[in-house]
């Protein structure tokens, strides 16, 4: 019997270039690696926004605090865990591409395969690029967890937004909380992430 997570080439294990071009904090690079492992383990064709959200929630305490209270967080994680039996079965048959995003960046800088070969969903690749843009607007060289969280809720048709809404966490409210926290950090003289 062969395991579902058979050894993959190094580039398929979630490796992310750790140079300045990646534009991700070490913590966010670990989130991406976790999302890649989750997609491989679940047999999904691409890393999508729900993979990123799940990995982000598991890894980043600031993101968990931003998402909401413990009961909301538990419900959200419950929906994400059910991916392989519910959402996942429906999602495995298609690519996450709502059509709401006009320009899809090449996912290769994030450790994914070029979009023609299917490493990242177009929406997830766009979210990664938006996270990097948010960091650059703040004058930061690398994006952090809350940058990605804000970027994951930009597209109202994304899988991350679908799961958030099902868990009773309106994406527009979550984005407002992220922006409020970023403003609070800026006022305090700290770097918002």
mmCIF file of C-alpha atoms in Angstrom:
data_model
loop_
_atom_site.group_PDB
_atom_site.id
_atom_site.type_symbol
_atom_site.label_atom_id
_atom_site.label_comp_id
_atom_site.label_asym_id
_atom_site.label_seq_id
_atom_site.Cartn_x
_atom_site.Cartn_y
_atom_site.Cartn_z
ATOM 1 C CA UNK A 1 0.000 0.000 0.000
ATOM 2 C CA UNK A 2 1.368 3.364 -1.003
ATOM 3 C CA UNK A 3 0.891 6.497 1.122
ATOM 4 C CA UNK A 4 -0.992 9.415 -0.423
ATOM 5 C CA UNK A 5 1.886 11.702 0.470
ATOM 6 C CA UNK A 6 4.607 9.882 -1.404
ATOM 7 C CA UNK A 7 7.956 11.662 -1.628
ATOM 8 C CA UNK A 8 7.701 14.644 -3.892
ATOM 9 C CA UNK A 9 10.479 16.538 -5.607
ATOM 10 C CA UNK A 10 11.830 19.365 -3.439
ATOM 11 C CA UNK A 11 9.912 22.029 -5.350
ATOM 12 C CA UNK A 12 6.657 20.156 -4.620
ATOM 13 C CA UNK A 13 7.215 20.022 -0.869
ATOM 14 C CA UNK A 14 6.231 23.600 -0.317
ATOM 15 C CA UNK A 15 9.711 24.977 -0.674
ATOM 16 C CA UNK A 16 9.719 28.698 -1.200
ATOM 17 C CA UNK A 17 12.670 30.726 -2.302
ATOM 18 C CA UNK A 18 13.825 32.678 0.725
ATOM 19 C CA UNK A 19 15.389 35.539 -1.203
ATOM 20 C CA UNK A 20 14.189 39.113 -1.329
ATOM 21 C CA UNK A 21 12.174 38.432 -4.480
ATOM 22 C CA UNK A 22 9.823 36.162 -2.569
ATOM 23 C CA UNK A 23 8.545 39.126 -0.549
ATOM 24 C CA UNK A 24 7.246 36.947 2.279
ATOM 25 C CA UNK A 25 8.146 36.877 5.954
ATOM 26 C CA UNK A 26 9.593 33.611 7.263
ATOM 27 C CA UNK A 27 6.284 32.973 9.026
ATOM 28 C CA UNK A 28 4.292 33.493 5.847
ATOM 29 C CA UNK A 29 6.687 31.273 3.883
ATOM 30 C CA UNK A 30 5.909 28.535 6.437
ATOM 31 C CA UNK A 31 2.178 29.147 5.892
ATOM 32 C CA UNK A 32 2.640 28.669 2.140
ATOM 33 C CA UNK A 33 4.613 25.471 2.732
ATOM 34 C CA UNK A 34 1.808 24.185 4.967
ATOM 35 C CA UNK A 35 -0.813 25.034 2.340
ATOM 36 C CA UNK A 36 1.210 23.164 -0.300
ATOM 37 C CA UNK A 37 1.487 20.079 1.933
ATOM 38 C CA UNK A 38 -2.247 20.217 2.653
ATOM 39 C CA UNK A 39 -3.087 20.403 -1.063
ATOM 40 C CA UNK A 40 -0.777 17.484 -1.862
ATOM 41 C CA UNK A 41 -2.134 15.388 1.008
ATOM 42 C CA UNK A 42 -5.746 16.082 0.027
ATOM 43 C CA UNK A 43 -5.072 15.241 -3.615
ATOM 44 C CA UNK A 44 -6.124 18.701 -4.775
ATOM 45 C CA UNK A 45 -5.014 19.966 -8.164
ATOM 46 C CA UNK A 46 -3.906 23.357 -6.895
ATOM 47 C CA UNK A 47 -3.221 25.351 -3.775
ATOM 48 C CA UNK A 48 -6.317 27.489 -3.279
ATOM 49 C CA UNK A 49 -7.401 30.219 -0.889
ATOM 50 C CA UNK A 50 -8.978 27.742 1.543
ATOM 51 C CA UNK A 51 -5.623 25.906 1.850
ATOM 52 C CA UNK A 52 -3.937 29.230 2.561
ATOM 53 C CA UNK A 53 -6.592 30.262 5.098
ATOM 54 C CA UNK A 54 -6.358 26.936 6.937
ATOM 55 C CA UNK A 55 -2.574 27.039 7.138
ATOM 56 C CA UNK A 56 -2.640 30.709 8.155
ATOM 57 C CA UNK A 57 -5.073 30.045 11.010
ATOM 58 C CA UNK A 58 -2.955 27.166 12.285
ATOM 59 C CA UNK A 59 0.266 29.181 12.190
ATOM 60 C CA UNK A 60 -0.440 32.790 13.093
ATOM 61 C CA UNK A 61 -1.824 33.848 16.493
ATOM 62 C CA UNK A 62 -2.361 37.443 15.289
ATOM 63 C CA UNK A 63 -4.546 36.171 12.452
ATOM 64 C CA UNK A 64 -6.536 33.984 14.845
ATOM 65 C CA UNK A 65 -7.110 36.988 17.119
ATOM 66 C CA UNK A 66 -8.260 39.059 14.150
ATOM 67 C CA UNK A 67 -10.692 36.401 12.911
ATOM 68 C CA UNK A 68 -12.758 36.486 16.056
ATOM 69 C CA UNK A 69 -13.673 34.796 19.264
ATOM 70 C CA UNK A 70 -12.872 31.178 20.103
ATOM 71 C CA UNK A 71 -16.279 29.814 19.086
ATOM 72 C CA UNK A 72 -16.094 31.458 15.650
ATOM 73 C CA UNK A 73 -12.555 30.236 15.174
ATOM 74 C CA UNK A 74 -13.504 26.682 16.181
ATOM 75 C CA UNK A 75 -16.412 26.666 13.753
ATOM 76 C CA UNK A 76 -14.227 28.016 10.942
ATOM 77 C CA UNK A 77 -11.519 25.414 11.569
ATOM 78 C CA UNK A 78 -14.227 22.732 11.639
ATOM 79 C CA UNK A 79 -15.367 23.736 8.157
ATOM 80 C CA UNK A 80 -11.789 23.743 6.900
ATOM 81 C CA UNK A 81 -11.096 20.293 8.376
ATOM 82 C CA UNK A 82 -14.168 18.920 6.604
ATOM 83 C CA UNK A 83 -12.667 19.955 3.285
ATOM 84 C CA UNK A 84 -11.821 16.402 2.226
ATOM 85 C CA UNK A 85 -15.367 15.110 2.728
ATOM 86 C CA UNK A 86 -17.492 18.101 1.814
ATOM 87 C CA UNK A 87 -16.140 21.160 0.112
ATOM 88 C CA UNK A 88 -13.026 19.346 -1.039
ATOM 89 C CA UNK A 89 -14.855 16.732 -3.071
ATOM 90 C CA UNK A 90 -16.741 19.462 -4.895
ATOM 91 C CA UNK A 91 -13.667 21.654 -5.204
ATOM 92 C CA UNK A 92 -11.316 18.928 -6.487
ATOM 93 C CA UNK A 93 -13.150 18.875 -9.799
ATOM 94 C CA UNK A 94 -12.429 22.485 -10.664
ATOM 95 C CA UNK A 95 -9.993 25.343 -10.519
ATOM 96 C CA UNK A 96 -10.674 28.188 -8.104
ATOM 97 C CA UNK A 97 -11.159 31.039 -10.533
ATOM 98 C CA UNK A 98 -14.131 33.273 -9.883
ATOM 99 C CA UNK A 99 -13.395 35.473 -12.875
ATOM 100 C CA UNK A 100 -13.508 38.502 -10.567
ATOM 101 C CA UNK A 101 -9.767 39.070 -10.816
ATOM 102 C CA UNK A 102 -8.662 40.486 -14.141
ATOM 103 C CA UNK A 103 -4.914 39.895 -13.892
ATOM 104 C CA UNK A 104 -3.469 36.648 -12.616
ATOM 105 C CA UNK A 105 0.195 36.861 -11.663
ATOM 106 C CA UNK A 106 2.597 34.023 -12.322
ATOM 107 C CA UNK A 107 2.654 31.891 -9.131
ATOM 108 C CA UNK A 108 6.235 30.697 -9.665
ATOM 109 C CA UNK A 109 7.749 33.294 -7.249
ATOM 110 C CA UNK A 110 5.737 31.690 -4.428
ATOM 111 C CA UNK A 111 7.120 28.197 -4.911
ATOM 112 C CA UNK A 112 4.291 27.142 -7.219
ATOM 113 C CA UNK A 113 4.429 25.851 -10.714
ATOM 114 C CA UNK A 114 3.674 28.282 -13.524
ATOM 115 C CA UNK A 115 -0.076 28.688 -13.907
ATOM 116 C CA UNK A 116 -0.198 26.491 -17.025
ATOM 117 C CA UNK A 117 0.869 23.456 -14.995
ATOM 118 C CA UNK A 118 -1.503 23.995 -12.107
ATOM 119 C CA UNK A 119 0.491 24.755 -8.935
ATOM 120 C CA UNK A 120 -1.753 27.591 -7.693
ATOM 121 C CA UNK A 121 -5.332 28.588 -8.299
ATOM 122 C CA UNK A 122 -5.576 31.954 -10.044
ATOM 123 C CA UNK A 123 -7.360 33.423 -7.009
ATOM 124 C CA UNK A 124 -4.702 32.154 -4.559
ATOM 125 C CA UNK A 125 -1.886 33.494 -6.755
ATOM 126 C CA UNK A 126 -3.624 36.878 -6.906
ATOM 127 C CA UNK A 127 -4.048 36.857 -3.103
ATOM 128 C CA UNK A 128 -0.331 36.221 -2.653
ATOM 129 C CA UNK A 129 0.480 39.151 -4.925
ATOM 130 C CA UNK A 130 -2.006 41.391 -3.088
ATOM 131 C CA UNK A 131 -0.372 40.465 0.246
ATOM 132 C CA UNK A 132 2.986 41.560 -1.151
ATOM 133 C CA UNK A 133 1.465 44.833 -2.427
ATOM 134 C CA UNK A 134 -0.011 45.552 1.011
ATOM 135 C CA UNK A 135 3.405 45.116 2.610
ATOM 136 C CA UNK A 136 5.076 47.365 0.017
ATOM 137 C CA UNK A 137 2.469 50.112 0.579
ATOM 138 C CA UNK A 138 3.470 50.084 4.254
ATOM 139 C CA UNK A 139 7.134 50.245 3.309
ATOM 140 C CA UNK A 140 7.801 46.666 4.418
ATOM 141 C CA UNK A 141 9.976 44.330 2.373
ATOM 142 C CA UNK A 142 8.027 41.209 3.288
ATOM 143 C CA UNK A 143 4.335 40.385 3.649
ATOM 144 C CA UNK A 144 3.038 38.936 6.893
ATOM 145 C CA UNK A 145 0.024 36.938 8.017
ATOM 146 C CA UNK A 146 -2.488 39.753 8.276
ATOM 147 C CA UNK A 147 -1.451 40.952 4.811
ATOM 148 C CA UNK A 148 -2.434 37.558 3.455
ATOM 149 C CA UNK A 149 -5.616 37.435 5.533
ATOM 150 C CA UNK A 150 -6.746 40.764 4.078
ATOM 151 C CA UNK A 151 -5.851 39.581 0.581
ATOM 152 C CA UNK A 152 -7.791 36.321 0.977
ATOM 153 C CA UNK A 153 -11.060 38.201 1.475
ATOM 154 C CA UNK A 154 -10.697 40.544 -1.530
ATOM 155 C CA UNK A 155 -12.489 38.199 -3.950
ATOM 156 C CA UNK A 156 -16.039 37.557 -2.691
ATOM 157 C CA UNK A 157 -16.200 34.358 -4.781
ATOM 158 C CA UNK A 158 -13.045 32.768 -3.350
ATOM 159 C CA UNK A 159 -13.130 29.499 -1.464
ATOM 160 C CA UNK A 160 -11.722 31.207 1.628
ATOM 161 C CA UNK A 161 -14.617 33.681 1.628
ATOM 162 C CA UNK A 162 -17.110 30.850 1.077
ATOM 163 C CA UNK A 163 -15.820 29.017 4.148
ATOM 164 C CA UNK A 164 -15.660 32.193 6.248
ATOM 165 C CA UNK A 165 -19.250 33.076 5.362
ATOM 166 C CA UNK A 166 -20.455 29.529 6.126
ATOM 167 C CA UNK A 167 -18.775 29.794 9.523
ATOM 168 C CA UNK A 168 -20.676 33.024 10.227
ATOM 169 C CA UNK A 169 -17.724 35.368 9.700
ATOM 170 C CA UNK A 170 -18.644 37.989 7.098
ATOM 171 C CA UNK A 171 -15.618 38.658 4.903
ATOM 172 C CA UNK A 172 -16.323 42.410 4.744
ATOM 173 C CA UNK A 173 -16.319 42.595 8.566
ATOM 174 C CA UNK A 174 -13.094 40.614 8.723
ATOM 175 C CA UNK A 175 -11.390 42.911 6.231
ATOM 176 C CA UNK A 176 -12.528 45.932 8.272
ATOM 177 C CA UNK A 177 -11.005 44.348 11.415
ATOM 178 C CA UNK A 178 -7.719 43.749 9.575
ATOM 179 C CA UNK A 179 -7.651 47.366 8.394
ATOM 180 C CA UNK A 180 -8.515 48.662 11.882
ATOM 181 C CA UNK A 181 -5.709 46.611 13.437
ATOM 182 C CA UNK A 182 -3.277 47.867 10.793
ATOM 183 C CA UNK A 183 -4.280 51.445 11.582
ATOM 184 C CA UNK A 184 -3.861 50.787 15.293
ATOM 185 C CA UNK A 185 -0.326 49.449 14.763
ATOM 186 C CA UNK A 186 0.554 52.462 12.605
ATOM 187 C CA UNK A 187 -0.682 54.871 15.281
ATOM 188 C CA UNK A 188 1.336 53.034 17.931
ATOM 189 C CA UNK A 189 4.446 53.288 15.757
ATOM 190 C CA UNK A 190 4.702 49.534 15.227
ATOM 191 C CA UNK A 191 4.767 47.686 11.972
ATOM 192 C CA UNK A 192 1.388 46.250 11.010
ATOM 193 C CA UNK A 193 1.624 42.827 9.496
#
